[in-house]
Coordinates of C-alpha atoms in Angstrom, one line a residue:
T24 CA -7.3 -6.0 -20.8
D25 CA -5.3 -6.9 -18.0
Y26 CA -4.8 -4.1 -15.2
Y27 CA -2.5 -4.2 -12.7
M28 CA -1.7 -2.2 -9.2
V29 CA 1.0 -2.4 -6.9
A30 CA 0.6 -0.5 -3.1
S31 CA 3.0 0.5 -0.6
S32 CA 3.3 -1.8 2.5
F33 CA 5.9 -0.7 4.7
C34 CA 7.7 -3.2 7.1
N35 CA 5.1 -6.1 6.7
S36 CA 5.3 -9.3 4.8
P37 CA 5.0 -10.5 2.1
S38 CA 5.9 -7.3 0.8
V39 CA 4.5 -5.1 -1.6
P40 CA 1.0 -6.4 -2.9
V41 CA 0.3 -6.8 -6.7
L42 CA -3.3 -6.5 -7.4
H43 CA -4.8 -7.6 -10.9
S44 CA -8.3 -6.5 -12.6
K45 CA -10.3 -6.5 -15.7
D46 CA -12.4 -3.5 -15.8
L47 CA -10.6 -1.0 -13.2
V48 CA -13.1 -1.9 -10.3
N49 CA -13.3 -5.3 -8.9
W50 CA -9.9 -6.2 -7.7
K51 CA -7.6 -9.3 -6.5
V52 CA -4.5 -9.6 -4.9
I53 CA -2.4 -12.0 -7.4
S54 CA 0.9 -12.1 -5.8
Y55 CA 3.8 -9.9 -3.7
A56 CA 6.9 -8.4 -5.2
M57 CA 9.0 -9.4 -2.5
E58 CA 8.2 -12.6 -0.2
K59 CA 10.6 -10.4 2.7
L60 CA 12.3 -7.1 2.7
P61 CA 16.0 -7.7 1.9
F62 CA 17.5 -6.3 5.0
D63 CA 18.1 -8.6 8.5
N64 CA 16.8 -5.5 10.3
Y65 CA 13.0 -6.1 9.5
Q66 CA 12.7 -9.3 11.1
K67 CA 11.2 -6.4 13.7
P68 CA 8.6 -4.2 13.0
M69 CA 9.8 -1.0 11.9
H70 CA 6.9 1.3 11.5
G71 CA 7.1 3.9 8.6
C72 CA 10.0 2.1 7.4
G73 CA 10.2 -0.2 4.6
A74 CA 8.4 -0.4 1.1
W75 CA 7.1 2.9 0.3
A76 CA 5.0 4.0 -2.9
P77 CA 5.7 1.5 -5.5
S78 CA 5.2 2.0 -9.0
I79 CA 4.4 -0.9 -12.3
R80 CA 5.1 -0.9 -15.7
F81 CA 5.2 -3.0 -18.6
H82 CA 8.2 -3.1 -21.0
M83 CA 9.4 -5.5 -23.6
G84 CA 7.4 -8.4 -22.3
Y85 CA 8.3 -7.9 -18.6
F86 CA 6.4 -6.4 -15.8
Y87 CA 8.7 -3.7 -13.7
I88 CA 8.0 -2.9 -10.1
F89 CA 10.2 -0.2 -8.7
I90 CA 10.0 0.0 -5.0
P91 CA 11.6 2.7 -2.6
M92 CA 13.5 2.2 0.8
P93 CA 13.7 5.3 2.0
D94 CA 16.3 4.3 4.3
E95 CA 18.1 1.5 1.9
G96 CA 17.6 2.6 -1.9
I97 CA 15.5 2.2 -4.8
F98 CA 14.5 -1.7 -5.5
M99 CA 13.4 -3.1 -9.2
C100 CA 11.7 -6.5 -9.2
K101 CA 10.6 -8.0 -12.3
T102 CA 8.7 -10.9 -14.2
D103 CA 7.0 -11.9 -17.4
D104 CA 4.0 -13.1 -15.6
P105 CA 2.9 -11.4 -12.1
F106 CA 0.5 -14.3 -10.8
K107 CA 3.6 -16.8 -10.9
G108 CA 5.6 -14.3 -9.1
W109 CA 8.9 -11.9 -9.0
E110 CA 12.4 -12.4 -9.1
E111 CA 14.7 -11.1 -6.6
P112 CA 14.9 -7.4 -6.0
V113 CA 18.1 -5.3 -8.1
C114 CA 19.0 -2.2 -6.2
V115 CA 18.8 0.6 -9.1
R116 CA 20.3 3.0 -6.5
K117 CA 21.5 2.9 -3.2
V118 CA 20.5 6.1 -1.3
T119 CA 18.6 7.7 1.6
G120 CA 15.9 9.8 1.4
W121 CA 14.6 8.9 -2.6
I122 CA 10.9 7.8 -2.9
D123 CA 8.5 7.5 -5.2
P124 CA 10.4 6.0 -8.2
C125 CA 8.9 5.7 -11.8
P126 CA 10.6 4.1 -15.1
F127 CA 9.9 5.3 -18.3
W128 CA 11.4 4.1 -21.9
D129 CA 11.6 6.4 -24.4
E130 CA 10.9 5.9 -28.3
D131 CA 14.7 6.4 -28.8
G132 CA 15.6 3.2 -26.3
K133 CA 16.6 5.2 -23.4
A134 CA 15.0 5.1 -20.1
Y135 CA 14.5 7.2 -17.0
M136 CA 13.4 7.3 -13.2
V137 CA 11.8 10.1 -12.0
S138 CA 11.6 10.4 -8.5
A139 CA 11.0 12.6 -5.3
F140 CA 12.5 13.2 -1.8
A141 CA 11.3 12.3 1.8
R142 CA 12.7 15.3 4.2
S143 CA 12.1 13.0 7.0
R144 CA 15.1 11.2 5.6
I145 CA 17.2 13.5 3.4
G146 CA 16.3 16.7 5.0
F147 CA 14.4 18.2 2.1
K148 CA 11.0 17.6 0.0
S149 CA 9.2 19.3 -2.8
I150 CA 11.5 18.6 -5.5
L151 CA 11.3 16.1 -8.4
H152 CA 14.6 14.4 -9.6
M153 CA 15.1 12.6 -13.1
S154 CA 17.6 10.2 -13.6
P155 CA 18.8 7.9 -16.6
I156 CA 18.8 4.4 -16.0
R157 CA 20.0 1.5 -18.1
P158 CA 16.9 0.4 -20.1
D159 CA 16.8 -3.2 -18.1
C160 CA 16.3 -1.1 -15.3
T161 CA 19.3 -2.1 -13.2
E162 CA 21.1 0.8 -12.2
T163 CA 21.1 4.6 -12.8
L164 CA 23.6 5.8 -14.9
D165 CA 24.4 9.0 -13.5
D166 CA 23.3 11.2 -10.5
G167 CA 20.3 12.9 -12.5
K168 CA 19.1 16.2 -12.0
H169 CA 16.2 18.1 -10.2
I170 CA 13.7 19.2 -12.8
F171 CA 10.8 20.7 -10.6
D172 CA 11.3 22.8 -7.7
G173 CA 7.5 22.9 -6.0
H174 CA 8.4 24.9 -3.0
E175 CA 6.5 28.3 -4.1
T176 CA 3.2 26.8 -5.9
Q177 CA 3.4 22.8 -5.5
P178 CA 4.4 22.4 -1.7
T179 CA 5.3 18.5 -0.8
I180 CA 5.3 17.5 -4.9
E181 CA 5.6 14.2 -4.5
G182 CA 4.3 10.4 -6.1
P183 CA 5.5 11.3 -10.0
K184 CA 4.4 9.4 -12.9
L185 CA 5.8 9.6 -16.2
Y186 CA 4.2 9.2 -19.5
K187 CA 4.6 10.8 -23.3
R188 CA 1.7 12.2 -25.2
N189 CA 1.5 14.0 -28.1
G190 CA 5.5 15.1 -27.9
Y191 CA 5.1 16.1 -24.5
Y192 CA 6.5 14.5 -21.6
Y193 CA 4.1 14.5 -18.6
I194 CA 4.4 14.2 -14.8
F195 CA 1.1 13.3 -12.7
A196 CA 2.2 14.2 -9.4
P197 CA 0.2 15.0 -6.5
A198 CA 1.0 18.2 -4.3
G199 CA 0.2 19.7 -1.0
G200 CA 0.3 17.1 1.3
V201 CA -1.3 13.2 1.4
K202 CA -4.3 14.6 3.4
T203 CA -4.9 17.9 2.1
G204 CA -3.7 18.3 -0.8
W205 CA -4.5 18.3 -4.7
Q206 CA -3.3 16.8 -8.1
T207 CA -0.9 18.5 -10.2
V208 CA 0.2 17.8 -13.6
L209 CA 3.5 19.0 -15.0
R210 CA 4.5 19.2 -19.1
S211 CA 7.1 19.7 -21.2
K212 CA 8.6 18.9 -24.7
N213 CA 11.9 17.9 -23.1
I214 CA 12.4 15.2 -20.4
Y215 CA 14.4 17.4 -18.3
G216 CA 12.0 20.4 -18.7
P217 CA 11.5 23.2 -17.9
Y218 CA 7.9 22.0 -17.3
E219 CA 4.7 24.0 -17.1
E220 CA 2.3 23.1 -14.1
K221 CA -1.3 23.0 -13.9
I222 CA -3.8 21.7 -11.0
V223 CA -6.0 19.1 -12.7
M224 CA -8.3 18.2 -9.5
H225 CA -9.1 19.2 -5.9
Q226 CA -11.2 18.1 -3.5
G227 CA -13.6 20.9 -4.3
N228 CA -17.2 20.3 -2.7
S229 CA -16.6 16.6 -2.5
P230 CA -15.5 14.7 0.8
V231 CA -12.6 12.8 -1.2
N232 CA -9.8 14.8 0.6
G233 CA -5.9 14.5 -0.5
P234 CA -6.6 13.1 -3.3
H235 CA -3.5 11.7 -3.4
Q236 CA -0.8 10.0 -5.5
G237 CA -2.0 8.0 -8.4
A238 CA -1.9 7.2 -12.1
W239 CA -3.5 7.4 -15.7
V240 CA -5.0 4.4 -17.4
D241 CA -6.9 4.4 -20.2
T242 CA -8.9 1.6 -21.8
P243 CA -9.1 -0.1 -25.4
S244 CA -12.6 1.7 -26.3
G245 CA -10.4 5.3 -26.1
E246 CA -11.7 6.1 -22.4
D247 CA -9.2 7.8 -19.8
W248 CA -9.2 7.2 -15.9
F249 CA -7.2 8.2 -13.2
I250 CA -7.0 6.1 -10.0
H251 CA -5.7 7.4 -7.1
F252 CA -6.1 7.3 -3.0
Q253 CA -7.4 9.1 -0.4
D254 CA -6.1 8.8 3.4
V255 CA -8.6 7.9 5.9
G256 CA -6.3 8.1 8.7
N257 CA -6.2 5.1 11.0
A258 CA -8.6 3.2 8.7
G259 CA -5.6 3.7 6.1
R260 CA -6.0 4.7 2.5
I261 CA -8.9 4.1 0.1
I262 CA -8.6 3.7 -4.1
H263 CA -10.7 5.9 -5.9
L264 CA -11.2 6.2 -9.8
Q265 CA -11.7 9.3 -11.7
P266 CA -12.9 10.2 -15.0
M267 CA -10.3 12.2 -17.1
K268 CA -10.5 13.5 -20.4
W269 CA -7.8 15.5 -22.8
V270 CA -8.6 19.0 -23.1
N271 CA -5.7 21.1 -25.3
D272 CA -3.3 18.5 -24.3
W273 CA -3.7 18.8 -20.7
P274 CA -5.7 16.6 -18.8
V275 CA -8.8 17.1 -17.2
I276 CA -9.7 14.8 -13.9
G277 CA -13.1 14.3 -12.1
V278 CA -16.4 16.0 -12.7
H279 CA -17.6 19.9 -12.3
E280 CA -14.2 21.4 -13.7
D281 CA -13.7 25.1 -13.3
E282 CA -12.8 27.5 -15.8
N283 CA -9.3 26.4 -15.8
G284 CA -9.7 22.6 -16.2
C285 CA -9.5 21.7 -12.7
G286 CA -11.9 18.9 -11.4
E287 CA -13.0 17.2 -8.5
P288 CA -14.0 13.9 -7.4
V289 CA -16.8 11.4 -8.5
M290 CA -18.6 9.4 -5.6
V291 CA -20.8 7.4 -8.5
Y292 CA -19.8 7.4 -11.8
Q293 CA -20.5 4.8 -14.8
K294 CA -18.2 1.7 -15.1
P295 CA -15.2 2.2 -17.3
N296 CA -15.8 0.3 -21.1
T297 CA -13.2 -2.3 -20.8
G298 CA -14.8 -4.7 -22.8
A299 CA -14.7 -7.3 -19.8
D300 CA -18.0 -8.2 -17.8
C301 CA -17.0 -8.9 -14.4
A302 CA -18.6 -10.2 -11.4
I303 CA -19.0 -7.9 -8.5
D304 CA -15.7 -9.1 -6.3
A305 CA -13.2 -8.0 -3.6
P306 CA -9.9 -9.1 -2.5
E307 CA -10.4 -11.8 0.1
D308 CA -11.2 -10.9 3.5
S309 CA -12.7 -14.1 5.3
D310 CA -10.5 -17.3 5.9
D311 CA -11.7 -21.0 6.8
F312 CA -7.8 -21.9 6.6
D313 CA -8.7 -25.1 4.3
G314 CA -5.6 -24.4 2.3
E315 CA -2.0 -25.9 2.2
T316 CA -0.6 -22.2 2.1
L317 CA -1.9 -18.8 4.0
G318 CA -4.0 -16.7 1.8
L319 CA -2.8 -13.7 -0.2
Q320 CA -4.7 -11.4 2.1
W321 CA -2.5 -12.3 4.9
Q322 CA 0.8 -10.2 5.9
W323 CA 2.9 -10.3 9.2
N324 CA 4.1 -7.5 10.8
A325 CA 7.6 -8.0 10.3
N326 CA 9.7 -10.3 7.7
Y327 CA 8.2 -13.9 8.9
Q328 CA 9.4 -17.1 9.9
D329 CA 8.0 -20.5 8.8
F330 CA 8.4 -22.0 12.4
W331 CA 5.7 -19.1 13.3
Y332 CA 2.4 -21.0 12.1
Q333 CA 1.6 -24.5 10.5
T334 CA -1.4 -25.1 8.0
N335 CA -4.1 -28.0 9.0
P336 CA -6.4 -28.0 6.1
K337 CA -8.1 -31.0 7.0
E338 CA -8.7 -29.7 10.2
S339 CA -10.0 -26.2 8.9
C340 CA -7.7 -24.3 10.8
L341 CA -4.1 -22.2 11.6
L342 CA -2.0 -23.0 14.3
L343 CA 0.0 -20.5 15.7
Y344 CA 3.0 -20.7 17.5
A345 CA 4.1 -18.4 20.6
Q346 CA 7.4 -16.6 20.0
M347 CA 9.6 -14.6 22.4
V348 CA 9.2 -11.4 22.6
E349 CA 11.5 -8.9 25.4
A350 CA 9.6 -7.4 28.2
D351 CA 7.6 -4.5 27.9
T352 CA 7.1 -4.6 24.4
Q353 CA 4.3 -3.1 23.0
L354 CA 1.6 -5.3 20.8
C355 CA 2.0 -2.8 17.7
D356 CA 6.1 -4.2 17.8
V357 CA 5.6 -8.0 18.2
S358 CA 6.9 -9.6 15.1
N359 CA 4.3 -12.4 14.2
L360 CA 1.1 -10.6 14.6
L361 CA -0.7 -12.0 11.1
L362 CA -2.9 -9.1 9.8
Q363 CA -4.8 -8.1 6.6
K364 CA -6.3 -4.7 5.5
W365 CA -9.3 -3.5 6.8
P366 CA -12.0 -4.5 4.0
A367 CA -14.0 -1.5 4.6
P368 CA -15.2 1.3 6.4
E369 CA -17.3 -0.3 8.3
F370 CA -17.5 -4.2 9.2
R371 CA -17.5 -7.0 11.7
I372 CA -15.1 -10.3 11.8
T373 CA -15.5 -13.2 14.2
T374 CA -12.8 -15.4 14.9
K375 CA -12.9 -18.8 16.9
L376 CA -10.1 -19.6 19.1
D377 CA -8.9 -23.0 20.4
V378 CA -7.1 -21.8 23.4
S379 CA -6.1 -25.3 25.4
G380 CA -2.3 -25.0 24.3
L381 CA -1.5 -21.7 26.0
V382 CA 0.7 -21.7 28.4
D383 CA 2.3 -19.3 31.2
G384 CA 3.3 -16.2 29.6
D385 CA 1.2 -16.6 26.5
Y386 CA -1.0 -14.2 24.9
A387 CA -3.5 -14.8 21.9
G388 CA -6.2 -12.5 20.4
M389 CA -7.2 -10.1 17.7
I390 CA -5.9 -6.4 17.0
S391 CA -6.7 -3.8 15.2
L392 CA -3.4 -2.5 14.5
G393 CA -2.7 1.2 13.1
G394 CA -0.9 4.1 14.6
V395 CA -3.6 3.7 17.1
Y396 CA -4.0 0.1 18.1
T397 CA -6.1 -2.0 20.5
G398 CA -6.1 -5.5 20.9
L399 CA -8.3 -8.3 22.8
A400 CA -6.5 -11.6 24.2
L401 CA -5.8 -14.0 26.7
R402 CA -2.9 -13.7 28.8
V403 CA -1.7 -17.0 31.0
K404 CA -0.6 -16.0 34.1
D405 CA 0.0 -18.7 37.1
G406 CA -2.2 -21.3 34.7
R407 CA -4.9 -19.1 34.7
R408 CA -6.2 -17.5 31.2
N409 CA -7.4 -13.7 31.9
L410 CA -9.2 -11.7 29.0
V411 CA -7.3 -8.4 29.0
Q412 CA -7.5 -5.4 26.2
R413 CA -4.2 -3.5 25.3
T414 CA -4.3 -0.1 23.8
G415 CA -1.9 2.4 22.5
E416 CA 0.1 4.0 19.7
W417 CA 3.1 2.9 18.0
L418 CA 4.7 6.2 18.2
E419 CA 4.5 6.6 22.1
A420 CA 5.6 4.6 24.9
N421 CA 2.0 4.6 26.3
E422 CA 0.7 1.1 26.3
V423 CA -2.4 0.5 28.9
E424 CA -3.8 -3.0 29.6
T425 CA -6.8 -3.7 31.3
V426 CA -7.8 -7.2 32.8
F427 CA -11.7 -7.8 32.3
G428 CA -11.5 -11.2 34.2
Q429 CA -10.7 -15.0 33.8
I430 CA -11.9 -17.4 31.5
S431 CA -11.9 -21.1 32.0
E432 CA -13.0 -22.7 28.5
E433 CA -10.9 -23.7 26.1
I434 CA -12.5 -22.4 23.0
L435 CA -13.3 -19.0 22.6
Y436 CA -14.9 -16.8 19.8
M437 CA -13.6 -12.9 19.3
Q438 CA -15.3 -10.4 17.5
M439 CA -13.9 -7.3 16.4
T440 CA -16.7 -4.4 15.2
V441 CA -15.5 -1.2 13.3
K442 CA -17.6 1.8 12.6
K443 CA -17.2 5.1 10.9
E444 CA -13.5 4.4 10.1
K445 CA -12.4 4.8 13.9
E446 CA -14.5 3.2 16.0
V447 CA -13.1 -0.2 17.4
S448 CA -15.0 -2.2 19.5
F449 CA -14.7 -5.9 21.0
A450 CA -17.3 -8.7 22.1
Y451 CA -16.6 -12.3 22.8
S452 CA -18.8 -15.3 23.4
I453 CA -17.9 -19.0 24.8
D454 CA -20.6 -20.5 22.3
G455 CA -20.4 -18.3 19.2
E456 CA -24.1 -16.4 20.2

């Protein structure tokens, strides 16, 4: 059995990573749904814009990914082989403020899309919407209708995933907010409702806040599981896997369920029985740059250009070419930052830099990029290479630069250490020790 997972990537490119697993535990990035975001304004970083929460479904020989761009509309990419790449995106609906779309095909061949709304773009939230769509997922057939209003009991309900089981239509959807919410499930005999509602998992006594948007998956052995994320602030989002079971045609997720059938997240649990014997593995993080192309762990801070870099597998190095930026551009708003996601809550990474090619005005170094960011770099000015640190927030024009002194050597090692999901420190060396 093959399992696939997709994730939001906002203004980064390539966009919308596609991951693959045989056991729901060990995952690898195998492709991206879009090489670049299909709009010219993403040549510069637009934090909080771009590709929001996608969904992936398989139907009639094709994999479909629905991607919301809250300022531009709902888009769809498809392929018959996720390892080989994806067709160019199709605009399912040009609209502002629609988010979190998920397609569904009923037994009669009709297709639908359930979605939510972003108040920051459209002025309201806490409502789920159902749209009939063409079975090939190329467009909506009409304006659709609101099917659930969560203002009173399920505020900020969003991230809907639509299923059918035992004659019921089910919508799994988080509510209560990304950092503080819970998992709600709705059910109805009619796809347009009215829907019954039930909270099926909350934080309870666990350390897993949220627990937020996710999806129901099953295994050939008959097990049910729920995979979701937890928001950990500047460190990003961590994936969790929960056991799940059905009781009286309602799902119960997690453990320690109460009398109402509401569970809480687990921290340790037996692996799913998927029939696969998988070695412990994880997405790539280290890189020797000995390939002809960049590894799949890498994304740029905006739509990239091929002339920003050159691979050199013979020398096991990557050549980055300086790009012109406007004066006073914050470090977080530089387009040609080469990035990858934090691989763990705590980690240390070291890189070796050859800075002999830097000329006046150039910056080169290492950054931890988030809502709060910090970078250690060499800045060349008047022929001198000065070590500097630049720290700020991407929503505030408050960047601070600290100058540490001059570096005369042409080879420099930089090391970044992350502790407790939020503590970032740098070190440097001229000999690798």
